[in-house]
Coordinates of C-alpha atoms in Angstrom, one line a residue:
M1 CA -8.6 -3.7 -71.7
N2 CA -5.8 -2.7 -74.4
P3 CA -6.2 0.9 -75.8
V4 CA -7.5 -0.2 -79.1
N5 CA -10.1 -2.3 -77.5
H6 CA -11.1 0.5 -75.5
W7 CA -11.3 3.2 -78.2
F8 CA -13.7 0.5 -80.1
A9 CA -15.8 -0.2 -77.3
R10 CA -16.1 3.8 -77.0
W11 CA -17.4 4.2 -80.6
Q12 CA -19.6 1.1 -80.0
I13 CA -21.2 2.4 -77.1
R14 CA -21.7 6.0 -79.3
G15 CA -23.4 4.2 -81.8
L16 CA -25.5 2.3 -79.6
L17 CA -26.6 5.6 -78.0
V18 CA -27.1 7.3 -81.7
F19 CA -29.3 4.5 -82.0
G20 CA -31.3 4.7 -79.2
R21 CA -30.1 1.3 -77.5
R22 CA -29.4 2.3 -74.3
D23 CA -30.1 -0.7 -72.6
A24 CA -27.1 -2.2 -74.9
A25 CA -24.9 0.8 -74.2
L26 CA -25.2 0.1 -70.6
T27 CA -24.1 -3.6 -70.4
Q28 CA -21.1 -2.5 -72.8
L29 CA -20.3 0.4 -70.0
D30 CA -20.8 -2.1 -67.3
S31 CA -18.2 -4.5 -69.1
M32 CA -15.8 -1.4 -69.6
L33 CA -16.0 -0.8 -65.8
V34 CA -15.6 -4.3 -64.8
A35 CA -12.1 -4.4 -66.8
D36 CA -11.4 -0.5 -65.6
P37 CA -13.6 0.5 -62.4
S38 CA -11.7 3.9 -62.4
D39 CA -12.5 4.9 -66.3
V40 CA -14.1 8.2 -65.7
H41 CA -15.6 8.3 -68.9
A42 CA -17.4 5.1 -68.7
L43 CA -19.0 6.1 -65.4
A44 CA -19.9 9.4 -66.6
T45 CA -21.7 7.9 -69.7
R46 CA -23.2 5.3 -67.4
A47 CA -24.6 8.0 -65.2
H48 CA -26.2 9.9 -68.1
V49 CA -27.6 6.4 -69.6
L50 CA -29.1 5.8 -66.2
A51 CA -30.6 9.0 -65.5
E52 CA -32.3 8.8 -69.2
L53 CA -33.7 5.3 -68.3
G54 CA -35.2 6.6 -65.1
D55 CA -33.1 4.8 -63.0
K56 CA -31.8 8.0 -60.8
A57 CA -30.3 6.3 -57.9
G58 CA -27.9 4.1 -60.0
A59 CA -27.0 7.2 -61.9
L60 CA -26.2 9.0 -58.6
Q61 CA -24.3 5.9 -57.8
S62 CA -22.1 6.6 -60.7
L63 CA -21.7 10.1 -59.8
Q64 CA -20.6 9.8 -56.4
R65 CA -18.0 7.2 -57.5
L66 CA -16.8 9.9 -60.5
V67 CA -16.4 12.6 -57.8
E68 CA -14.5 10.1 -55.5
L69 CA -12.4 9.6 -58.8
Q70 CA -12.1 13.2 -59.8
P71 CA -12.5 15.3 -56.6
D72 CA -10.9 18.4 -58.4
Q73 CA -13.1 18.7 -61.2
A74 CA -16.2 20.8 -61.1
P75 CA -18.3 19.3 -63.7
P76 CA -18.9 15.9 -61.8
W77 CA -19.8 18.0 -58.7
F78 CA -22.2 19.9 -60.8
N79 CA -23.8 16.8 -62.3
L80 CA -24.2 15.1 -58.8
G81 CA -25.6 18.6 -57.6
F82 CA -27.9 18.6 -60.3
L83 CA -29.2 15.1 -60.0
S84 CA -29.3 15.1 -56.0
E85 CA -31.5 18.2 -56.6
E86 CA -33.9 16.5 -59.1
M87 CA -34.2 13.6 -56.4
G88 CA -35.3 15.8 -53.7
Q89 CA -31.7 15.4 -51.6
L90 CA -31.5 19.1 -51.2
E91 CA -28.8 19.1 -48.4
E92 CA -26.7 16.9 -50.7
A93 CA -27.1 19.2 -53.9
E94 CA -26.3 22.1 -52.1
A95 CA -23.1 20.6 -50.9
A96 CA -22.0 19.5 -54.4
F97 CA -22.9 22.6 -56.0
R98 CA -20.7 24.6 -53.4
R99 CA -18.0 22.2 -53.9
A100 CA -18.1 22.7 -57.8
T101 CA -18.0 26.5 -57.3
E102 CA -15.0 26.3 -54.9
I103 CA -13.3 24.3 -57.8
D104 CA -14.4 26.6 -60.4
P105 CA -15.7 30.0 -59.5
Q106 CA -17.0 30.7 -63.1
L107 CA -19.4 27.9 -63.1
D108 CA -22.4 30.0 -63.5
R109 CA -24.7 27.1 -63.9
A110 CA -23.3 25.9 -60.6
W111 CA -23.9 29.0 -58.7
Y112 CA -27.7 28.8 -60.3
G113 CA -28.2 25.1 -59.1
L114 CA -26.5 26.3 -55.5
A115 CA -29.1 29.0 -55.7
L116 CA -32.2 26.9 -56.6
S117 CA -31.5 24.5 -53.8
L118 CA -31.3 27.0 -51.5
I119 CA -34.4 28.6 -52.5
R120 CA -36.1 25.0 -52.4
Q121 CA -34.9 24.8 -48.8
R122 CA -36.4 28.5 -48.4
R123 CA -32.9 29.9 -47.3
F124 CA -33.5 32.9 -49.4
D125 CA -30.9 34.9 -47.8
E126 CA -28.3 32.5 -48.9
A127 CA -29.7 32.2 -52.4
I128 CA -29.4 35.9 -53.3
P129 CA -25.5 36.0 -53.2
A130 CA -25.4 32.8 -55.4
L131 CA -27.9 34.3 -57.6
R132 CA -25.9 37.5 -58.0
K133 CA -22.8 35.5 -58.9
N134 CA -25.0 33.5 -61.5
T135 CA -26.3 37.0 -62.9
E136 CA -22.6 38.5 -63.1
L137 CA -21.3 35.5 -64.5
Q138 CA -24.2 35.3 -67.2
P139 CA -25.9 38.9 -67.2
M140 CA -28.2 38.4 -70.4
S141 CA -29.5 34.9 -69.6
P142 CA -32.8 35.6 -67.8
Y143 CA -33.0 32.4 -65.4
G144 CA -31.1 34.0 -62.8
W145 CA -32.7 37.4 -62.7
Y146 CA -36.2 35.5 -63.0
Q147 CA -35.3 33.9 -59.5
L148 CA -33.6 36.6 -58.1
A149 CA -36.8 39.0 -58.7
R150 CA -39.0 36.0 -57.1
V151 CA -36.7 35.5 -54.0
H152 CA -37.2 39.2 -53.3
V153 CA -41.0 38.8 -53.8
D154 CA -40.5 36.0 -51.3
R155 CA -38.7 38.2 -48.8
Q156 CA -41.3 41.2 -49.2
E157 CA -39.0 43.3 -51.0
P158 CA -41.4 44.3 -53.9
D159 CA -39.0 47.3 -54.8
E160 CA -35.9 45.3 -55.3
A161 CA -38.0 42.8 -57.8
A162 CA -39.5 45.9 -59.9
K163 CA -35.8 46.9 -60.6
I164 CA -35.1 43.5 -61.8
I165 CA -38.1 43.5 -64.0
R166 CA -37.3 46.9 -65.2
H167 CA -33.9 45.4 -65.9
L168 CA -35.2 42.4 -67.7
R169 CA -37.7 44.4 -69.7
K170 CA -34.3 45.9 -71.4
F171 CA -33.6 42.5 -73.3
E172 CA -36.2 39.8 -72.2
P173 CA -39.7 41.7 -72.1
K174 CA -41.6 38.3 -71.9
V175 CA -40.0 37.4 -69.0
A176 CA -40.0 40.5 -67.5
A177 CA -44.1 40.7 -68.3
Q178 CA -44.4 37.1 -66.8
L179 CA -42.8 38.1 -63.7
E180 CA -45.2 41.1 -63.3
R181 CA -48.3 38.7 -63.9
E182 CA -46.7 36.2 -61.2
T183 CA -45.9 38.6 -58.6
G184 CA -48.5 40.7 -59.0
L185 CA -46.3 43.8 -59.4
G186 CA -48.3 45.0 -62.6
Q187 CA -46.1 46.9 -64.8
A188 CA -43.3 47.9 -62.6
Q189 CA -42.2 51.9 -63.3
A190 CA -39.4 52.6 -65.6

């Protein structure tokens, strides 16, 4: 496909997506990939559209091809991990998130995804360092702190969970109150 046609096709796909015509966009993406199977933009967009259409297996297949083409790019690995976890493929998700964090150690959401896949596997000891890295990179986001407190509760470490609740109370009092209710720790001492 020549550059002008390629540029036009990408704009046409964007327009189709804006107007909710995902099936038509998917047909156009498939045509682009026939012309150039290594078009990473088309593969990434195809994975996104398939996921939106509920074809997670197809989306996963596109993401697997994408990481083959871009093995040193963290975002495709993160997306592969996210979708693998969503599909219950926890070991695959863990491997993809680990690869994303190796490529980009500052990718906070990959650390969080890694932690969630480990938590779902009940590997709490391994989840703690990933959650600590996530909270180090995103100290004001309650998500990592919330999961870290839950892991400490699961590990029967209520004092550690209470410390996190007190910390959260400083900037996310609603999340702190939710954790108190869920964990049964009550009002963590200030």
